[in-house]
Amino acid sequence: MTIQGDLLPAVDVLMLCRPHSEPPPVVVDAIHRQNDVNVRLHIATGWPHGDDRNRWQTIARARNQIKQRATADWVMFVDDDVLLDPHCIATLVHRLERSPTLGAVAADYDLENQTSANAGHVGMGACLFRGEVLKSVQFRSTPNQCECSCCCEDLRRQGIGITYCGIAKATHLGKSNHVAAAMPQPASNHHPLAHSPYVLAAFDRRDLQRFEHQFLRSLRTWGNACPVIAVTYGLYPSEIRRLTQLSDVHVVARPSNGTMVPVRRLHEFAEITQRLPANAAVAYWDVSDVVFQTRLDSLWHSVAMRPDVVHAVVEPKGYPHNAVIPAWSLSIHDPWHRSHAFELLKRNPFLNSGFAAGTAATLYRYFSAAHQMRQGPELAGTTDWGDQMGLNLYCHQQPHRWYAADEGWNYCVHDRRIGEVTVSPEGLVISRRIGKIPVVHGNARSLRQFAILVHH
């Protein structure tokens, strides 16, 4: 099924320019290249008046004027020095669609939400409003408050929420020396990988063949020669010997004890990452339903650029459209931890635990903490059969701990629109929106549900 352009959400984008200047072409081009939305761009200049107390008053008046042009259900302010990621606007629309108490949500292009300063302030430089909410907004400023701060104050006084969306990406060019600083640059060695990257895998006898013939074969087919550390549970001695004979596969054999692999791997992976070089790039994927379709070089580069965070991927659906969120969180025995977990997952994107990447030191901290949660009151009683609640709690309790990796590194096939995922004549799994999928994750047996058979 192909989704026609006129069925996509319409968004009026309002851009204010400085006097005697035009927006950089790269900024305008990024707006027109937004995925999964229909954009109408409106540009105006914020001209000062002689009686303006400060620049804030000029901007407030200009925002009130340009917002009159908007007629769509979704209206977004974008500053002329803010470069939007191709999925930025669609991500913000999705957040507002599933957050009825919010009237506006913004991309954190200045990383303001990661500091305690200016608590509650939301910048208007990349902020999406519900159209009906924006109609009721009268931008203003005071000698001590910018129009952004006043807007946040006025909305909250009416009981309307406004916040940042942690996974909507944008870049503030105003903090660079020139626009070219935000453009794609040739590969450099400013952040070299000091050690060979590692791939972790954990599986029992049920997934032995999938590891050999799907996971490992597709990984190697695309030229990924990195060492694979395979934690196995309950394999026969002959099967262990067979694995140890594979090139660059290091086997950590453990007996079966009845614990599910996605729970048990937390402890095993913690032990492994503790012994690896602290700044080595490491990633793991589920074995049973993952197919690789690319080299991992850019993932390793991303880890090297952001060594102190867990790289995780957001599932296509969050609360309230994902039924496992209340099921898993509200089954926790302890009342306080049950309420705390549910509130965290209601407010934040739902991360899929079939993948995580980071340096060995960063992942060791995560694996250790999540293992302790599984053993303690934080997650006691949860019906989550794996480590997904642990990943979400660890990341969302302190948002600076994680980074929203590109969805292609763990592309969850489940919960996609019919026709979104298909197989090309060459046998590649592709997305209508992003093309060839780097790493296909057939969660919830979705490869079979979509009648997708992968051969490598």
Short mmCIF file of C-alpha atoms in Angstrom, two decimals:
data_model
loop_
_atom_site.label_atom_id
_atom_site.label_comp_id
_atom_site.label_asym_id
_atom_site.label_seq_id
_atom_site.Cartn_x
_atom_site.Cartn_y
_atom_site.Cartn_z
CA MET A 1 0.00 0.00 0.00
CA THR A 2 1.39 3.42 -0.92
CA ILE A 3 0.46 6.41 1.18
CA GLN A 4 -0.36 9.39 -1.01
CA GLY A 5 1.17 12.74 -0.19
CA ASP A 6 -2.20 14.35 0.49
CA LEU A 7 -2.81 11.82 3.29
CA LEU A 8 0.29 12.90 5.18
CA PRO A 9 -0.04 15.45 8.00
CA ALA A 10 0.05 19.04 6.73
CA VAL A 11 2.38 21.33 8.65
CA ASP A 12 2.74 25.09 8.28
CA VAL A 13 6.36 26.01 9.01
CA LEU A 14 6.88 29.62 10.07
CA MET A 15 10.39 31.07 9.76
CA LEU A 16 11.48 34.49 11.00
CA CYS A 17 14.58 35.99 9.43
CA ARG A 18 16.83 38.68 10.77
CA PRO A 19 16.62 42.08 9.06
CA HIS A 20 18.59 42.35 5.80
CA SER A 21 19.31 38.63 5.65
CA GLU A 22 17.98 35.49 4.02
CA PRO A 23 17.84 31.98 5.49
CA PRO A 24 20.76 29.73 4.47
CA PRO A 25 19.77 27.43 1.59
CA VAL A 26 20.75 24.38 3.65
CA VAL A 27 18.14 25.32 6.27
CA VAL A 28 15.36 25.83 3.73
CA ASP A 29 16.30 22.65 1.88
CA ALA A 30 16.13 20.63 5.11
CA ILE A 31 12.58 21.82 5.69
CA HIS A 32 11.45 20.84 2.21
CA ARG A 33 13.11 17.42 2.62
CA GLN A 34 11.13 16.46 5.73
CA ASN A 35 9.85 12.87 5.67
CA ASP A 36 6.25 11.75 6.25
CA VAL A 37 4.73 15.26 6.36
CA ASN A 38 3.52 17.83 3.84
CA VAL A 39 5.27 21.12 4.58
CA ARG A 40 4.21 24.65 3.65
CA LEU A 41 6.99 27.11 4.41
CA HIS A 42 6.20 30.74 5.29
CA ILE A 43 9.10 33.21 5.65
CA ALA A 44 8.95 36.69 7.13
CA THR A 45 11.39 39.24 8.54
CA GLY A 46 11.24 40.44 12.12
CA TRP A 47 11.64 44.18 11.62
CA PRO A 48 12.27 46.24 14.80
CA HIS A 49 10.18 49.25 15.78
CA GLY A 50 11.68 52.32 17.35
CA ASP A 51 9.82 51.81 20.62
CA ASP A 52 10.82 48.15 21.07
CA ARG A 53 12.38 47.65 24.50
CA ASN A 54 14.63 44.87 23.22
CA ARG A 55 14.98 42.23 20.51
CA TRP A 56 12.59 39.92 22.39
CA GLN A 57 9.73 42.38 21.88
CA THR A 58 10.51 42.55 18.17
CA ILE A 59 10.44 38.76 17.88
CA ALA A 60 7.22 38.45 19.88
CA ARG A 61 5.42 40.90 17.58
CA ALA A 62 6.80 39.14 14.48
CA ARG A 63 5.61 35.74 15.75
CA ASN A 64 2.11 37.11 16.33
CA GLN A 65 2.06 38.46 12.79
CA ILE A 66 3.38 35.42 10.94
CA LYS A 67 1.20 32.94 12.85
CA GLN A 68 -1.82 34.51 11.14
CA ARG A 69 -0.69 32.80 7.92
CA ALA A 70 -1.07 29.31 9.38
CA THR A 71 -4.17 27.24 8.62
CA ALA A 72 -2.94 23.67 9.20
CA ASP A 73 -3.64 21.50 12.23
CA TRP A 74 0.09 21.54 12.98
CA VAL A 75 2.18 24.73 12.98
CA MET A 76 5.92 24.88 13.61
CA PHE A 77 8.27 27.77 14.28
CA VAL A 78 11.79 27.21 12.90
CA ASP A 79 14.55 29.77 13.34
CA ASP A 80 16.57 30.66 10.27
CA ASP A 81 19.72 29.18 11.82
CA VAL A 82 18.27 25.82 12.90
CA LEU A 83 18.88 22.79 10.68
CA LEU A 84 16.25 20.06 11.02
CA ASP A 85 16.94 16.34 10.80
CA PRO A 86 14.88 14.74 7.98
CA HIS A 87 12.55 13.07 10.52
CA CYS A 88 12.32 15.98 12.96
CA ILE A 89 8.86 17.35 12.15
CA ALA A 90 7.25 13.91 11.77
CA THR A 91 8.71 12.91 15.14
CA LEU A 92 7.21 15.99 16.80
CA VAL A 93 3.82 15.40 15.15
CA HIS A 94 3.85 11.80 16.40
CA ARG A 95 4.67 12.98 19.92
CA LEU A 96 1.76 15.44 19.98
CA GLU A 97 -0.61 12.87 18.49
CA ARG A 98 -0.01 10.54 21.44
CA SER A 99 0.26 13.26 24.12
CA PRO A 100 -3.19 14.89 24.49
CA THR A 101 -2.09 17.08 27.43
CA LEU A 102 0.63 18.76 25.38
CA GLY A 103 -0.04 21.82 23.26
CA ALA A 104 3.47 22.16 21.87
CA VAL A 105 6.67 20.14 21.69
CA ALA A 106 10.13 21.14 20.50
CA ALA A 107 13.42 19.74 19.25
CA ASP A 108 16.19 20.49 21.72
CA TYR A 109 18.60 22.05 19.23
CA ASP A 110 20.64 23.75 22.00
CA LEU A 111 20.72 20.66 24.28
CA GLU A 112 19.03 22.86 26.85
CA ASN A 113 17.05 19.97 28.30
CA GLN A 114 20.27 18.21 29.34
CA THR A 115 21.17 20.92 31.85
CA SER A 116 19.44 22.12 35.00
CA ALA A 117 19.72 25.78 33.98
CA ASN A 118 16.56 27.44 32.63
CA ALA A 119 14.39 24.63 33.97
CA GLY A 120 11.04 24.59 32.21
CA HIS A 121 12.18 26.84 29.37
CA VAL A 122 11.40 25.57 25.86
CA GLY A 123 12.94 27.37 22.91
CA MET A 124 10.74 28.38 19.98
CA GLY A 125 13.49 27.84 17.40
CA ALA A 126 12.16 24.38 16.46
CA CYS A 127 8.79 24.13 18.18
CA LEU A 128 5.62 22.46 16.87
CA PHE A 129 2.20 23.66 18.08
CA ARG A 130 -1.27 22.29 17.72
CA GLY A 131 -2.95 24.76 15.39
CA GLU A 132 -5.85 25.47 17.77
CA VAL A 133 -3.45 26.06 20.65
CA LEU A 134 -1.30 28.49 18.69
CA LYS A 135 -4.39 30.55 17.79
CA SER A 136 -4.90 31.23 21.49
CA VAL A 137 -1.27 32.24 22.05
CA GLN A 138 -0.37 35.93 22.19
CA PHE A 139 3.39 36.13 22.19
CA ARG A 140 4.81 38.70 24.59
CA SER A 141 8.02 39.49 26.40
CA THR A 142 9.13 41.38 29.48
CA PRO A 143 12.38 43.23 30.20
CA ASN A 144 13.65 40.06 31.88
CA GLN A 145 11.85 37.31 29.96
CA CYS A 146 12.14 36.25 26.33
CA GLU A 147 9.02 35.48 24.32
CA CYS A 148 9.76 31.73 24.62
CA SER A 149 9.73 31.84 28.41
CA CYS A 150 6.56 33.94 28.49
CA CYS A 151 4.82 31.55 26.08
CA CYS A 152 5.71 28.54 28.24
CA GLU A 153 4.44 30.38 31.32
CA ASP A 154 1.17 31.38 29.66
CA LEU A 155 0.45 27.89 28.31
CA ARG A 156 1.12 26.15 31.61
CA ARG A 157 -1.06 28.65 33.44
CA GLN A 158 -3.90 27.36 31.22
CA GLY A 159 -3.02 23.74 32.00
CA ILE A 160 -1.49 23.18 28.54
CA GLY A 161 1.83 21.34 28.45
CA ILE A 162 4.92 22.30 26.46
CA THR A 163 8.16 20.33 26.54
CA TYR A 164 11.14 19.05 24.59
CA CYS A 165 11.09 15.79 22.62
CA GLY A 166 14.37 14.01 23.26
CA ILE A 167 14.39 12.07 19.98
CA ALA A 168 13.60 14.96 17.62
CA LYS A 169 16.93 16.10 16.20
CA ALA A 170 17.98 19.56 15.06
CA THR A 171 21.23 21.53 14.94
CA HIS A 172 21.77 25.16 15.90
CA LEU A 173 23.95 26.66 13.20
CA GLY A 174 24.16 29.90 15.14
CA LYS A 175 26.61 28.21 17.48
CA SER A 176 28.93 27.28 14.60
CA ASN A 177 31.33 29.61 12.85
CA HIS A 178 29.53 29.13 9.56
CA VAL A 179 26.85 27.03 7.94
CA ALA A 180 29.35 24.57 6.52
CA ALA A 181 30.06 23.37 10.05
CA ALA A 182 26.70 21.58 10.01
CA MET A 183 27.09 20.07 6.60
CA PRO A 184 28.27 16.47 6.15
CA GLN A 185 32.03 16.38 6.32
CA PRO A 186 34.52 13.86 4.95
CA ALA A 187 35.51 11.17 7.40
CA SER A 188 38.20 12.32 9.78
CA ASN A 189 40.23 10.74 12.51
CA HIS A 190 39.30 13.16 15.26
CA HIS A 191 37.53 10.34 17.09
CA PRO A 192 39.39 7.20 16.03
CA LEU A 193 38.47 3.77 17.28
CA ALA A 194 41.34 2.80 19.56
CA HIS A 195 40.31 -0.87 19.60
CA SER A 196 38.51 -3.29 17.36
CA PRO A 197 34.73 -3.08 17.84
CA TYR A 198 32.87 -6.10 19.20
CA VAL A 199 29.47 -7.64 18.56
CA LEU A 200 27.79 -9.47 21.44
CA ALA A 201 25.24 -12.23 20.96
CA ALA A 202 23.40 -14.45 23.44
CA PHE A 203 21.25 -17.45 22.56
CA ASP A 204 20.21 -20.96 23.55
CA ARG A 205 19.77 -24.13 21.46
CA ARG A 206 16.52 -22.91 19.92
CA ASP A 207 18.38 -20.13 18.12
CA LEU A 208 21.64 -21.91 17.33
CA GLN A 209 20.85 -22.32 13.62
CA ARG A 210 19.56 -18.76 13.37
CA PHE A 211 22.82 -17.51 14.84
CA GLU A 212 24.90 -19.48 12.33
CA HIS A 213 22.82 -19.14 9.18
CA GLN A 214 21.04 -15.80 9.61
CA PHE A 215 22.74 -13.58 12.20
CA LEU A 216 26.40 -14.43 11.64
CA ARG A 217 26.16 -15.13 7.91
CA SER A 218 24.44 -11.83 7.12
CA LEU A 219 26.88 -9.96 9.39
CA ARG A 220 29.87 -11.37 7.51
CA THR A 221 28.25 -11.11 4.07
CA TRP A 222 28.30 -7.32 4.41
CA GLY A 223 31.98 -7.21 5.26
CA ASN A 224 31.80 -6.94 9.05
CA ALA A 225 34.88 -8.80 10.26
CA CYS A 226 34.68 -7.62 13.89
CA PRO A 227 34.99 -10.25 16.64
CA VAL A 228 31.71 -11.77 17.80
CA ILE A 229 31.44 -12.86 21.43
CA ALA A 230 28.71 -15.50 21.60
CA VAL A 231 27.23 -16.33 24.99
CA THR A 232 25.53 -19.72 24.67
CA TYR A 233 23.12 -21.45 27.03
CA GLY A 234 22.62 -25.21 27.18
CA LEU A 235 24.47 -26.14 23.98
CA TYR A 236 25.84 -29.66 23.52
CA PRO A 237 29.65 -30.01 23.65
CA SER A 238 29.71 -30.86 19.94
CA GLU A 239 27.77 -27.67 19.14
CA ILE A 240 30.14 -25.58 21.24
CA ARG A 241 33.14 -27.08 19.44
CA ARG A 242 31.56 -26.28 16.08
CA LEU A 243 31.10 -22.63 17.04
CA THR A 244 34.64 -22.27 18.35
CA GLN A 245 35.93 -23.27 14.92
CA LEU A 246 34.23 -20.27 13.27
CA SER A 247 36.48 -17.36 12.39
CA ASP A 248 36.53 -14.56 14.97
CA VAL A 249 33.77 -16.12 17.07
CA HIS A 250 34.60 -16.35 20.77
CA VAL A 251 32.27 -18.65 22.72
CA VAL A 252 31.29 -18.18 26.36
CA ALA A 253 29.42 -21.39 27.16
CA ARG A 254 26.98 -21.50 30.07
CA PRO A 255 24.58 -24.23 31.21
CA SER A 256 20.86 -23.68 30.89
CA ASN A 257 19.08 -22.68 34.10
CA GLY A 258 15.56 -21.87 32.91
CA THR A 259 16.05 -18.09 32.85
CA MET A 260 15.05 -16.36 29.61
CA VAL A 261 17.97 -15.26 27.45
CA PRO A 262 17.00 -11.54 27.34
CA VAL A 263 17.09 -11.49 31.15
CA ARG A 264 20.14 -13.63 31.68
CA ARG A 265 22.30 -11.81 29.12
CA LEU A 266 22.35 -8.71 31.33
CA HIS A 267 24.64 -10.46 33.83
CA GLU A 268 26.74 -12.21 31.18
CA PHE A 269 27.19 -9.08 29.09
CA ALA A 270 28.15 -7.09 32.20
CA GLU A 271 30.95 -9.56 32.93
CA ILE A 272 32.18 -9.43 29.32
CA THR A 273 32.13 -5.64 28.89
CA GLN A 274 33.94 -5.23 32.21
CA ARG A 275 36.86 -7.19 30.74
CA LEU A 276 36.94 -5.46 27.35
CA PRO A 277 38.95 -2.26 26.73
CA ALA A 278 36.88 0.52 28.30
CA ASN A 279 36.68 2.65 25.13
CA ALA A 280 36.11 -0.19 22.66
CA ALA A 281 32.88 0.15 20.64
CA VAL A 282 30.41 -2.63 21.44
CA ALA A 283 26.93 -3.51 20.19
CA TYR A 284 24.53 -6.38 20.70
CA TRP A 285 21.44 -7.50 18.80
CA ASP A 286 18.82 -10.17 19.34
CA VAL A 287 19.90 -13.34 17.56
CA SER A 288 16.59 -14.96 16.72
CA ASP A 289 15.15 -12.31 14.41
CA VAL A 290 17.92 -9.99 13.18
CA VAL A 291 19.33 -9.70 9.65
CA PHE A 292 22.23 -7.41 8.74
CA GLN A 293 22.21 -5.59 5.40
CA THR A 294 25.11 -3.15 5.69
CA ARG A 295 28.56 -2.49 7.10
CA LEU A 296 28.58 -1.22 10.68
CA ASP A 297 31.32 1.39 10.22
CA SER A 298 29.07 4.41 10.71
CA LEU A 299 27.60 2.88 13.87
CA TRP A 300 31.07 2.42 15.32
CA HIS A 301 31.88 6.00 14.35
CA SER A 302 28.75 7.24 16.12
CA VAL A 303 29.77 5.39 19.27
CA ALA A 304 33.25 6.93 19.09
CA MET A 305 31.67 10.38 18.74
CA ARG A 306 29.37 9.81 21.74
CA PRO A 307 31.30 7.45 24.03
CA ASP A 308 29.43 8.18 27.26
CA VAL A 309 25.87 7.27 26.27
CA VAL A 310 23.91 4.15 25.42
CA HIS A 311 22.79 4.20 21.78
CA ALA A 312 19.21 2.87 21.60
CA VAL A 313 16.40 2.83 19.03
CA VAL A 314 12.81 3.89 19.62
CA GLU A 315 9.97 1.51 18.73
CA PRO A 316 7.41 2.67 16.13
CA LYS A 317 4.67 2.95 18.77
CA GLY A 318 4.71 4.29 22.30
CA TYR A 319 2.03 4.87 24.92
CA PRO A 320 -0.95 4.57 24.63
CA HIS A 321 -0.73 2.65 21.33
CA ASN A 322 1.67 -0.02 22.61
CA ALA A 323 -0.15 -2.46 24.88
CA VAL A 324 2.95 -3.91 26.53
CA ILE A 325 3.76 -0.61 28.26
CA PRO A 326 0.90 -0.77 30.81
CA ALA A 327 1.04 -4.58 30.90
CA TRP A 328 4.71 -4.71 31.84
CA SER A 329 4.89 -1.66 34.09
CA LEU A 330 1.63 -2.14 36.01
CA SER A 331 2.56 -5.74 36.85
CA ILE A 332 5.47 -4.61 39.06
CA HIS A 333 4.72 -5.65 42.66
CA ASP A 334 5.97 -2.61 44.58
CA PRO A 335 3.36 0.21 44.39
CA TRP A 336 5.86 3.09 44.21
CA HIS A 337 8.07 1.45 41.59
CA ARG A 338 4.97 0.37 39.64
CA SER A 339 3.66 3.94 39.47
CA HIS A 340 7.12 5.37 38.77
CA ALA A 341 7.75 2.99 35.86
CA PHE A 342 4.35 3.59 34.30
CA GLU A 343 4.72 7.38 34.48
CA LEU A 344 8.20 7.23 32.91
CA LEU A 345 7.00 5.11 30.00
CA LYS A 346 3.87 7.23 29.47
CA ARG A 347 5.97 10.37 29.03
CA ASN A 348 8.95 9.02 27.09
CA PRO A 349 9.63 7.14 23.85
CA PHE A 350 9.60 3.37 24.18
CA LEU A 351 13.04 1.91 23.52
CA ASN A 352 13.46 -1.53 21.98
CA SER A 353 15.94 -3.71 23.87
CA GLY A 354 16.78 -5.90 20.89
CA PHE A 355 19.79 -3.65 20.36
CA ALA A 356 22.08 -1.32 22.24
CA ALA A 357 25.51 0.09 21.44
CA GLY A 358 28.15 2.10 23.26
CA THR A 359 31.64 1.83 24.59
CA ALA A 360 32.39 -1.17 26.77
CA ALA A 361 32.51 1.05 29.87
CA THR A 362 29.16 2.67 29.08
CA LEU A 363 27.41 -0.62 28.36
CA TYR A 364 28.93 -2.18 31.49
CA ARG A 365 27.22 0.52 33.57
CA TYR A 366 23.91 -0.19 31.83
CA PHE A 367 24.10 -3.99 32.02
CA SER A 368 25.05 -3.88 35.70
CA ALA A 369 22.30 -1.43 36.63
CA ALA A 370 19.61 -3.25 34.63
CA HIS A 371 20.63 -6.58 36.16
CA GLN A 372 20.26 -5.09 39.63
CA MET A 373 16.79 -3.78 38.69
CA ARG A 374 15.72 -7.24 37.61
CA GLN A 375 16.85 -8.63 40.96
CA GLY A 376 15.40 -5.83 43.09
CA PRO A 377 12.04 -4.15 43.78
CA GLU A 378 12.30 -1.86 40.74
CA LEU A 379 11.14 -4.67 38.42
CA ALA A 380 10.07 -7.50 40.71
CA GLY A 381 6.91 -9.10 39.31
CA THR A 382 7.01 -7.46 35.87
CA THR A 383 5.58 -9.61 33.11
CA ASP A 384 8.28 -8.34 30.77
CA TRP A 385 10.00 -11.55 29.72
CA GLY A 386 13.23 -9.76 28.86
CA ASP A 387 15.32 -6.68 29.48
CA GLN A 388 13.18 -4.02 27.82
CA MET A 389 11.86 -2.50 31.03
CA GLY A 390 15.42 -2.38 32.37
CA LEU A 391 16.66 -0.48 29.31
CA ASN A 392 13.80 2.02 29.43
CA LEU A 393 14.08 2.70 33.15
CA TYR A 394 17.85 3.05 33.01
CA CYS A 395 17.70 5.54 30.13
CA HIS A 396 14.65 7.57 31.12
CA GLN A 397 15.49 7.97 34.80
CA GLN A 398 18.47 10.06 33.66
CA PRO A 399 17.99 11.16 30.03
CA HIS A 400 21.64 12.11 29.60
CA ARG A 401 22.46 8.39 29.71
CA TRP A 402 21.18 7.62 26.22
CA TYR A 403 21.19 8.77 22.62
CA ALA A 404 18.46 8.11 20.05
CA ALA A 405 20.31 6.11 17.41
CA ASP A 406 19.06 6.01 13.84
CA GLU A 407 16.15 3.56 13.60
CA GLY A 408 17.95 1.71 10.81
CA TRP A 409 20.34 0.11 13.32
CA ASN A 410 17.43 -1.79 14.84
CA TYR A 411 14.53 -1.36 12.43
CA CYS A 412 11.54 -2.97 14.16
CA VAL A 413 9.31 -4.45 11.47
CA HIS A 414 6.38 -4.99 13.84
CA ASP A 415 3.78 -2.19 14.08
CA ARG A 416 4.58 -0.75 10.64
CA ARG A 417 1.90 0.21 8.16
CA ILE A 418 0.95 -2.42 5.60
CA GLY A 419 3.18 -2.01 2.59
CA GLU A 420 5.91 -0.16 4.50
CA VAL A 421 8.26 -3.17 4.51
CA THR A 422 8.83 -5.36 1.47
CA VAL A 423 11.53 -7.49 -0.17
CA SER A 424 13.24 -6.23 -3.30
CA PRO A 425 13.86 -8.49 -6.32
CA GLU A 426 17.46 -8.75 -5.11
CA GLY A 427 16.30 -10.22 -1.80
CA LEU A 428 16.89 -7.12 0.34
CA VAL A 429 14.39 -6.07 2.99
CA ILE A 430 13.48 -2.47 2.25
CA SER A 431 11.37 0.29 3.76
CA ARG A 432 9.21 2.50 1.58
CA ARG A 433 10.44 5.46 3.61
CA ILE A 434 14.17 4.83 4.16
CA GLY A 435 15.06 2.32 1.43
CA LYS A 436 17.38 -0.57 2.28
CA ILE A 437 17.15 -1.26 6.00
CA PRO A 438 20.63 -1.47 7.60
CA VAL A 439 19.63 -3.95 10.33
CA VAL A 440 16.25 -5.68 10.13
CA HIS A 441 14.67 -6.65 13.45
CA GLY A 442 11.71 -8.94 12.91
CA ASN A 443 10.35 -8.41 16.42
CA ALA A 444 7.11 -10.17 17.43
CA ARG A 445 7.73 -12.69 14.61
CA SER A 446 6.96 -9.93 12.14
CA LEU A 447 9.20 -11.28 9.37
CA ARG A 448 6.92 -14.28 9.12
CA GLN A 449 3.79 -12.19 9.62
CA PHE A 450 4.86 -10.01 6.68
CA ALA A 451 5.65 -13.16 4.68
CA ILE A 452 9.25 -12.01 4.40
CA LEU A 453 11.81 -14.72 3.75
CA VAL A 454 15.43 -13.62 3.80
CA HIS A 455 18.18 -15.55 2.04
CA HIS A 456 21.88 -14.76 2.26
#
